[in-house]
Short mmCIF file of C-alpha atoms and ligand atoms in Angstrom, two decimals:
data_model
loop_
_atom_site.label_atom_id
_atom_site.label_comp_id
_atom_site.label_asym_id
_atom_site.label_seq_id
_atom_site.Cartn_x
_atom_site.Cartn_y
_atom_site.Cartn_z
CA UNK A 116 -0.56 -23.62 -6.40
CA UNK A 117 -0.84 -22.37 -2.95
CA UNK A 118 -1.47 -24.28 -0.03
CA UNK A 119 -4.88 -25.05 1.32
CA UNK A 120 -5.58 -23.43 4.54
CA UNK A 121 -4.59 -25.22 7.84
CA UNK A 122 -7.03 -27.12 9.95
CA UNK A 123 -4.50 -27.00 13.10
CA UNK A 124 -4.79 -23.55 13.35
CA UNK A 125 -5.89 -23.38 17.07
CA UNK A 126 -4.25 -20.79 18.99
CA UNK A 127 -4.57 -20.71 22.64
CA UNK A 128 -3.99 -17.08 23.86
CA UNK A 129 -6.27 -14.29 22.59
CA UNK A 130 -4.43 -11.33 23.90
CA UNK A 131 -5.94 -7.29 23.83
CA UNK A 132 -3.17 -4.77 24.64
CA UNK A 133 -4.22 -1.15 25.24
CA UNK A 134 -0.91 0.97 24.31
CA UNK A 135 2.30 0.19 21.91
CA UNK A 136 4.26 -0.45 24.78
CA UNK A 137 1.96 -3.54 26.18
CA UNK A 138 2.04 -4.84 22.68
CA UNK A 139 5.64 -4.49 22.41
CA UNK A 140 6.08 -6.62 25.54
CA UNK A 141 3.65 -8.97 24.19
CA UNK A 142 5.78 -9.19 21.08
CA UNK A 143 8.88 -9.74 22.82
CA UNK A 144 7.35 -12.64 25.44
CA UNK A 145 6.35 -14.23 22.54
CA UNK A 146 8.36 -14.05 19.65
CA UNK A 147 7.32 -16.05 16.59
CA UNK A 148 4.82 -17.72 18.61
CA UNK A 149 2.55 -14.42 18.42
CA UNK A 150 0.66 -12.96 15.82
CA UNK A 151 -0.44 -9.72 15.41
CA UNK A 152 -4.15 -9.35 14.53
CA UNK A 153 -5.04 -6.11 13.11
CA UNK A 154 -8.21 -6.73 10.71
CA UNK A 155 -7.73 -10.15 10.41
CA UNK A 156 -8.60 -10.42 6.59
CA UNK A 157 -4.91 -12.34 5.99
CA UNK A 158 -4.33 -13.85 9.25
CA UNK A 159 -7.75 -15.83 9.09
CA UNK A 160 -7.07 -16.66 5.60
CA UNK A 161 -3.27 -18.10 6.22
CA UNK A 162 -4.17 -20.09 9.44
CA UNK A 163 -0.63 -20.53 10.26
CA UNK A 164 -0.36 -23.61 12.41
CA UNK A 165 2.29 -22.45 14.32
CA UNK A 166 0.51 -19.64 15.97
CA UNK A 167 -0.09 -19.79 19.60
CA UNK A 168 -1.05 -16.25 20.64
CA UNK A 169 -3.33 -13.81 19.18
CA UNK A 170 -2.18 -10.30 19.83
CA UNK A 171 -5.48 -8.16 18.74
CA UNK A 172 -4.68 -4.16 18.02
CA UNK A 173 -8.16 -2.99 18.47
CA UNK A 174 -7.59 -0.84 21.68
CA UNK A 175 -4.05 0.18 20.97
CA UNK A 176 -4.91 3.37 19.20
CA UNK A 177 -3.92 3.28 16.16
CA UNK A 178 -6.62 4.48 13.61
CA UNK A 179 -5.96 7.67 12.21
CA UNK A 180 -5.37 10.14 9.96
CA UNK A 181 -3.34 13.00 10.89
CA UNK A 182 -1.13 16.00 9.12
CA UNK A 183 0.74 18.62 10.07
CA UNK A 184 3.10 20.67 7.63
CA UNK A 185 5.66 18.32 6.88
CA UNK A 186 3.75 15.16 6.98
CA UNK A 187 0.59 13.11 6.76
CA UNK A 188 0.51 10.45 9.58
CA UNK A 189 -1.51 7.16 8.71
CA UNK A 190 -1.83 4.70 12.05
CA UNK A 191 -1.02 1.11 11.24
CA UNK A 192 -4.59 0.15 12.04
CA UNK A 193 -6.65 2.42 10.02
CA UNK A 194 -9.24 0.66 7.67
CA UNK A 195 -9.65 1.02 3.79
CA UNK A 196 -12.79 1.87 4.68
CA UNK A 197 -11.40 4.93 6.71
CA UNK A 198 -8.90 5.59 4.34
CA UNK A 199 -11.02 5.87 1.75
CA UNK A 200 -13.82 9.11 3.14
CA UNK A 201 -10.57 10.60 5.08
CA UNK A 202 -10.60 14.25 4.21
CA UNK A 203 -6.61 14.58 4.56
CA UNK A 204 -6.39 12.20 1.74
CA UNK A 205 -8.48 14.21 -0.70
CA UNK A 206 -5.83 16.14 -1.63
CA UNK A 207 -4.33 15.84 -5.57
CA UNK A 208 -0.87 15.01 -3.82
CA UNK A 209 -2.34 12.18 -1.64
CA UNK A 210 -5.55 10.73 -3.63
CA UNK A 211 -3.98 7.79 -5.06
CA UNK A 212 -3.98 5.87 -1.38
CA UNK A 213 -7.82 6.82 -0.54
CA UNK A 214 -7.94 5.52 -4.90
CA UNK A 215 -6.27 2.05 -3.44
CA UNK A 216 -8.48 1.63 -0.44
CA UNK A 217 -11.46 2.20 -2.43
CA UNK A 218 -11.05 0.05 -5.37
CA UNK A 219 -9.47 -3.13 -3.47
CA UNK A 220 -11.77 -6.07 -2.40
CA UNK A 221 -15.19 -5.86 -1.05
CA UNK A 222 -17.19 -3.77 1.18
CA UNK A 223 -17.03 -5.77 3.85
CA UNK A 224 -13.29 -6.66 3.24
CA UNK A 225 -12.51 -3.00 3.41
CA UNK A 226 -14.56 -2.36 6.94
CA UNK A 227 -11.63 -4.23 8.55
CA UNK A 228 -8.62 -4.72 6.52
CA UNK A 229 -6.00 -2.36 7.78
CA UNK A 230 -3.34 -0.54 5.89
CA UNK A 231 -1.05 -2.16 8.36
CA UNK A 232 -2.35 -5.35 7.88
CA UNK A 233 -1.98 -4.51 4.02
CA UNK A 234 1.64 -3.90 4.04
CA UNK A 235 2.85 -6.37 6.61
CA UNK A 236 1.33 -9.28 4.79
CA UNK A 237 3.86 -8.42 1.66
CA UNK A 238 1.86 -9.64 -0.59
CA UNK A 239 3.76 -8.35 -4.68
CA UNK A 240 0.25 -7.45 -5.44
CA UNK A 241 -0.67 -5.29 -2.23
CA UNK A 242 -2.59 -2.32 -3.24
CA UNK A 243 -2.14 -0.30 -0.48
CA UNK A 244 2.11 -0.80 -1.15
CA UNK A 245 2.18 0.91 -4.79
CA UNK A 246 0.85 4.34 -3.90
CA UNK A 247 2.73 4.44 -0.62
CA UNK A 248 5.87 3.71 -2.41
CA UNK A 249 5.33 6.69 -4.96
CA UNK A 250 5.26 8.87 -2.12
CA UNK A 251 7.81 8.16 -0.71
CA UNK A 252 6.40 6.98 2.21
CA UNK A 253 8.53 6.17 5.47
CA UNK A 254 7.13 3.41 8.03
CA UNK A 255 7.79 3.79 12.09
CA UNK A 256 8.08 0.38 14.05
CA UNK A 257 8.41 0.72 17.64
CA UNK A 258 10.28 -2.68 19.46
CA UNK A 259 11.70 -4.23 22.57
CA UNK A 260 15.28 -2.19 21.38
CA UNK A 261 13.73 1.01 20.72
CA UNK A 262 11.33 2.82 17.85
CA UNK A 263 12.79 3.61 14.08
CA UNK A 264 11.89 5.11 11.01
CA UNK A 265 12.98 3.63 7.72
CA UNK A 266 11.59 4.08 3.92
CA UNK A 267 9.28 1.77 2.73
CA UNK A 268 11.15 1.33 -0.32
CA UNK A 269 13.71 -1.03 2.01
CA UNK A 270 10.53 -3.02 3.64
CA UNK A 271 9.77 -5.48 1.74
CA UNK A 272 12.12 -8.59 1.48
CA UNK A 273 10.42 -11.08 -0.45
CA UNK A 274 7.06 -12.40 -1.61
CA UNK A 275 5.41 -12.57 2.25
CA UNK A 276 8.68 -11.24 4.27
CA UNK A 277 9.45 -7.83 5.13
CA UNK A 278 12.42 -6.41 7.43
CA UNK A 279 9.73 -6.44 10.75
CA UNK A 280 11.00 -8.53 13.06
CA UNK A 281 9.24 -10.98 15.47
CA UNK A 282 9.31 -8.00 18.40
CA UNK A 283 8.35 -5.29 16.44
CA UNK A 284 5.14 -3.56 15.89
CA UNK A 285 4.38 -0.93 12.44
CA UNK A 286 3.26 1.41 14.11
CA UNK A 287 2.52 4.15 11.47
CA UNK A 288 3.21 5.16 7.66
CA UNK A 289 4.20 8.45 7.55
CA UNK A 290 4.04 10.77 4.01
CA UNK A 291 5.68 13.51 3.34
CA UNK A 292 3.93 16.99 1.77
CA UNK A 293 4.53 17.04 -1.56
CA UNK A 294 5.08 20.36 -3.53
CA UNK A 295 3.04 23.29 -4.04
CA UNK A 296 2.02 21.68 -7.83
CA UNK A 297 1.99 17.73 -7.62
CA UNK A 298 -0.43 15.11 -8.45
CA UNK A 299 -0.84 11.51 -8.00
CA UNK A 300 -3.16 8.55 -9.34
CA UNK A 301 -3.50 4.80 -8.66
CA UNK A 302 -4.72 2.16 -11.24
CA UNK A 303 -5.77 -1.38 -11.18
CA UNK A 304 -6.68 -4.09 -13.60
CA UNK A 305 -8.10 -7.35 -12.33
CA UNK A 306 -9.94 -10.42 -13.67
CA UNK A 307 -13.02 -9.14 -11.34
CA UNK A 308 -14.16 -6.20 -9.24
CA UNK A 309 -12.61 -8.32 -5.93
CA UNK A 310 -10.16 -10.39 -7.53
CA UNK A 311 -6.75 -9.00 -6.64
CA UNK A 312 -4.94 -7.05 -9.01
CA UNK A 313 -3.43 -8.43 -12.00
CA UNK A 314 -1.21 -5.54 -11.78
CA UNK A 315 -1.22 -2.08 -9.93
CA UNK A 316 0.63 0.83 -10.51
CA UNK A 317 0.57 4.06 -8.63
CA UNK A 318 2.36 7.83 -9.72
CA UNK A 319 2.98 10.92 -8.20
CA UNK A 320 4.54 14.29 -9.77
CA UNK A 321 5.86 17.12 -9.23
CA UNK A 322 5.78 20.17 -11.64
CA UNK A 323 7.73 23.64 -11.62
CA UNK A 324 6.05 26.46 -12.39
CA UNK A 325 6.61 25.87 -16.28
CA UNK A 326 4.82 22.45 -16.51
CA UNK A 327 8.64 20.55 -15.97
CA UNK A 328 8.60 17.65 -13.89
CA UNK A 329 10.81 18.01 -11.26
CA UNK A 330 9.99 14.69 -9.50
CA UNK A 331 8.18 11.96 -10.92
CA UNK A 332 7.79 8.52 -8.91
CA UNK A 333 6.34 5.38 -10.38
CA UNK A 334 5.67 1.95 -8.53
CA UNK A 335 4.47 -1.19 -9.88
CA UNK A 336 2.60 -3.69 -8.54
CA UNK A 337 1.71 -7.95 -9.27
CA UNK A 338 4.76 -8.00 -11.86
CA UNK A 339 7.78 -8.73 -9.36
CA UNK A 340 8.66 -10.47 -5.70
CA UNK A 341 7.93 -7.51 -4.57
CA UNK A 342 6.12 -4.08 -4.83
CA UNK A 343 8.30 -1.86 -6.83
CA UNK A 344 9.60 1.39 -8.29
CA UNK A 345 10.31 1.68 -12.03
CA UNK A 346 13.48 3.64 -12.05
CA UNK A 347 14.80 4.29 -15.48
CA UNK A 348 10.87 5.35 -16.21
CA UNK A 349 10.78 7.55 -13.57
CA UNK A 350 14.53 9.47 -14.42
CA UNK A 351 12.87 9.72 -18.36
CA UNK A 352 10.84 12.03 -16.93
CA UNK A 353 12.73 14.22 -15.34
CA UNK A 354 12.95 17.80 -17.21
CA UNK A 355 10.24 17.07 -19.64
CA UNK A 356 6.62 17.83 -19.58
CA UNK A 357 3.73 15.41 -18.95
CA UNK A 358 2.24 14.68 -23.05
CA UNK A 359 1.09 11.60 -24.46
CA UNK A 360 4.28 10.68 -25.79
CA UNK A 361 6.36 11.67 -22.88
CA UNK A 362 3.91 9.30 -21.22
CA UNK A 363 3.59 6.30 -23.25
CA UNK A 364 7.45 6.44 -23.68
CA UNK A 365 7.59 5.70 -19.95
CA UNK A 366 4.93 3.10 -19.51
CA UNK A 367 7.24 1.58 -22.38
CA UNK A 368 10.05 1.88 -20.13
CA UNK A 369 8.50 0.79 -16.86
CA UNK A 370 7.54 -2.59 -18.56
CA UNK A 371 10.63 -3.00 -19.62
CA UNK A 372 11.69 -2.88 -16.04
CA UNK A 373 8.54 -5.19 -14.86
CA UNK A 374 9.73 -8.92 -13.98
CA UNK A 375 6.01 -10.42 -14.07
CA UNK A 376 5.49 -14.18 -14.05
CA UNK A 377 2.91 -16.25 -15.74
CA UNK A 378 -0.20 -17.68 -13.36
CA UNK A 379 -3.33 -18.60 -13.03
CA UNK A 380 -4.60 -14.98 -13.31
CA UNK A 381 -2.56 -13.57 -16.24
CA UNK A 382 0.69 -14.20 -18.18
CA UNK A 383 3.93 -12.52 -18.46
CA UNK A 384 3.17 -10.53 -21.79
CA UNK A 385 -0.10 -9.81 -20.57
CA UNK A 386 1.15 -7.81 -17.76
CA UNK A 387 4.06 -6.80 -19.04
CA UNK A 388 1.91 -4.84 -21.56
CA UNK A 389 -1.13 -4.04 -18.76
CA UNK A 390 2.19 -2.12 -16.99
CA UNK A 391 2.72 0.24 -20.00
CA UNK A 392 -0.69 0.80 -20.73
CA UNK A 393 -1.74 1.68 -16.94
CA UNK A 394 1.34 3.62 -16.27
CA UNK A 395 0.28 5.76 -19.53
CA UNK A 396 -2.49 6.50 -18.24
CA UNK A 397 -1.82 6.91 -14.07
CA UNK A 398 0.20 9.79 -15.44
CA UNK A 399 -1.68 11.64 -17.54
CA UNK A 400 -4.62 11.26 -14.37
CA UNK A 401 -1.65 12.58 -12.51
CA UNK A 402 -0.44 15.79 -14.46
CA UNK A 403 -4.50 16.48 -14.82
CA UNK A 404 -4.65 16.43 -10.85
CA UNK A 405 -1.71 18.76 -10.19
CA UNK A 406 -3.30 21.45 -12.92
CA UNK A 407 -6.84 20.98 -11.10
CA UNK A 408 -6.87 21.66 -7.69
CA UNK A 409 -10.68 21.46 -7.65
CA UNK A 410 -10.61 17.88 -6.57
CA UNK A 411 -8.97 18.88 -3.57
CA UNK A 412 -12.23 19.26 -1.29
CA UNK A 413 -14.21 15.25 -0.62
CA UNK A 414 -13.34 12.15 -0.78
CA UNK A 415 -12.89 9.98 -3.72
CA UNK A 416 -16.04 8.65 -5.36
CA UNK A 417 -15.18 8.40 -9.04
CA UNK A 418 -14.16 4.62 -10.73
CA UNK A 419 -11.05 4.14 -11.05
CA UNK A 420 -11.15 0.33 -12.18
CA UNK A 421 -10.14 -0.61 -15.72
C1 LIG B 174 -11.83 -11.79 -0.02
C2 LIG B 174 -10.53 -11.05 0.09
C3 LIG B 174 -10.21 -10.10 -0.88
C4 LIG B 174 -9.01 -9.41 -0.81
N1 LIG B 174 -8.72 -8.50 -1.79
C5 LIG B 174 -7.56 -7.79 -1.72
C6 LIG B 174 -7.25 -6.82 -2.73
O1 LIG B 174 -8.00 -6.56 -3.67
N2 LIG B 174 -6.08 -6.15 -2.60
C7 LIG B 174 -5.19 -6.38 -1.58
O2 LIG B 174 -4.14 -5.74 -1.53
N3 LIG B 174 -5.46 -7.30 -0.62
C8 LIG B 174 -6.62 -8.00 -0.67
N4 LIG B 174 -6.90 -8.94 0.30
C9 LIG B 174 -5.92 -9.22 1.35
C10 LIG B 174 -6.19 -8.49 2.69
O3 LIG B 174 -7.53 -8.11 2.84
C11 LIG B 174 -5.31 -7.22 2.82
O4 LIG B 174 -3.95 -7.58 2.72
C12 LIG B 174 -5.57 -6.51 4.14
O5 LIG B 174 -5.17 -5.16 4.04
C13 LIG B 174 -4.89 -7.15 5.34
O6 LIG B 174 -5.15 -6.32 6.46
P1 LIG B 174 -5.67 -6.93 7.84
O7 LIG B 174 -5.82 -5.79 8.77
O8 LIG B 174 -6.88 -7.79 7.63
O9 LIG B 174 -4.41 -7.82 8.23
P2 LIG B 174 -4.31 -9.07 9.21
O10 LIG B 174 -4.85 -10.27 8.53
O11 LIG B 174 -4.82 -8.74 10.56
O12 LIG B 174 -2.72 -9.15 9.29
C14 LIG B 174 -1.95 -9.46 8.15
C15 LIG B 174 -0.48 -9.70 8.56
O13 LIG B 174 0.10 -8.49 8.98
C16 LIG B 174 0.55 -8.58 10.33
N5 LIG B 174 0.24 -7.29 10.94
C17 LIG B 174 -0.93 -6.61 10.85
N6 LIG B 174 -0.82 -5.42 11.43
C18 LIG B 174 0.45 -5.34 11.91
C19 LIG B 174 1.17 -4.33 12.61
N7 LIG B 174 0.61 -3.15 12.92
N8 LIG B 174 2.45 -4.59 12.96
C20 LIG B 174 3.03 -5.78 12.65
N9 LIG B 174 2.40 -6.76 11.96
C21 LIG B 174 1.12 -6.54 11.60
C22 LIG B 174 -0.25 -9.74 10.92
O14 LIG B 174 0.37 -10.33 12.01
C23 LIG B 174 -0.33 -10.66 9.72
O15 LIG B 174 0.88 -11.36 9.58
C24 LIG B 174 -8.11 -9.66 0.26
C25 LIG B 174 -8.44 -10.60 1.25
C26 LIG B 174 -9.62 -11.28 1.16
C27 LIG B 174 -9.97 -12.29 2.24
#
């Protein structure tokens, strides 16, 4: 059962830096004492009573969408709501993220929940995490010793923990173009519309010029500690083309690889089975995508809920 939320949360600074590097000072003056607030939507919810400064990212710049040819550049404090109408993410290669931001919460959830917000928070059943993970998305953090880059595959640590450390700000998630023929797709199943997920799962492809898969990527959402990539499901598909069978063989496999627990929201079996199904299915969606390029021009509108 989780714990209710904290009536000492009371913290006395509100602080509004206008560039990475005054919020990087700000990070390092305060440590663990400061909390980032991006869109809020988690850090109101948590209340953590050990919070003393507020460090809001409004006027640091960082809501956007940007590409150039080897990568697509989201900003740490973009909205779902701006994900999901950005152009640059209307691509077949890049849809499932703008498919995340528009099927998680509410309306007015999305208007201010960031993807930075999203990932930081680490929550197993983040939506935003699964389609970032199957393409192989790369995060840049900027601290008091220096920016990095690192995959976002080594991010998350544990159910709520990820490798940030108290001075360090995510600054951006940064995806790489995918090949010339390569499709993606992001599913959901939850008890309601704005419940979160029972479980998520997100897949992107890549096909030769013969239909072969070249690369295939599958990650998993709500059915481990943390957000994760199904392996053995995604090296099946290597070398073989995208058919029913080929693709209920690997939703077989990727549940095989799940590690879901039981709660209040689902059991074990139940999503252990959801995985196979929805993986089925994300890549068929996929392998249609990469064939049909006509998608490529608007933003998502269609339903992907299940
Ligand atoms: C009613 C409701 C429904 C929801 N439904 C869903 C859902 O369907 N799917 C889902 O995945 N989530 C859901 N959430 C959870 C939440 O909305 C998302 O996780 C959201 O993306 C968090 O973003 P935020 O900008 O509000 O984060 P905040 O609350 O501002 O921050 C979250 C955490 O990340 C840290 N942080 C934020 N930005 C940065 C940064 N740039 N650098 C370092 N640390 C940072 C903060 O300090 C904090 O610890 C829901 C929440 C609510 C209240």
């Amino acid at each position: 059962m989780s714990s209710p939320p904290s009536l000492h949360f009371r913290p006395s600074v509100y602080l509004r830096p206008r560039d990475i590097g005054e919020t990087v000072v700000l990070l390092g003056r305060y440590g663990r004492r400061a909390r980032i607030l991006a869109g809020g939507t988690d850090v109101l919810v948590q209340r953590d009573p050990s919070v003393e400064a507020l460090i809001d990212l409004e006027a640091v710049g960082l809501a956007y969408v940007v590409s150039d040819a080897q990568s697509t550049r989201v900003g740490a404090a973009t909205t779902q709501a701006e994900i999901a109408v950005s152009e640059r993410l209307a691509t077949p290669a890049l849809r499932a993220v703008q498919e995340a931001a528009s099927l998680m919460a509410t309306p007015q959830i999305r208007n201010v929940a960031t993807v930075g917000g999203n990932l930081c928070t680490a929550s197993p059943a983040a939506d935003l995490a699964t389609p970032l993970l199957a393409l192989d998305a790369e995060i840049r953090v900027e601290g008091s010793s220096g920016g990095s880059q690192l995959p976002l595959r080594r991010f998350f640590v544990s159910p709520g923990q990820t490798v940030l450390r108290p001075d360090q700000l995510f600054v951006e998630v940064i995806v790489p173009v995918a090949g010339a023929r390569s499709g993606c797709a992001f599913l959901r199943l939850a008890r309601t519309a704005t419940d979160i997920a029972l479980v998520n799962v997100a897949v992107a492809l890549e096909f030769d010029q013969t239909d072969i898969v070249t690369k295939a990527r599958i990650a998993l959402g709500a059915v481990a500690p943390i957000p994760m990539r199904a392996d053995s499901a995604e090296a099946a598909l290597l070398g073989v083309r995208i058919t029913r069978d080929s693709a209920v063989a690997a939703g077989e496999i990727a549940a095989g690889e799940a590690s879901p627990i039981s709660n209040q929201r689902s059991t074990a079996e139940h999503r252990r089975s959801v995985v196979a199904v929805l993986v089925r299915r994300a890549l068929l969606r996929a392998a249609e995508r990469a064939e049909d390029r006509r998608d490529e021009f608007g933003p998502f509108t269609g339903d992907g809920r299940l």
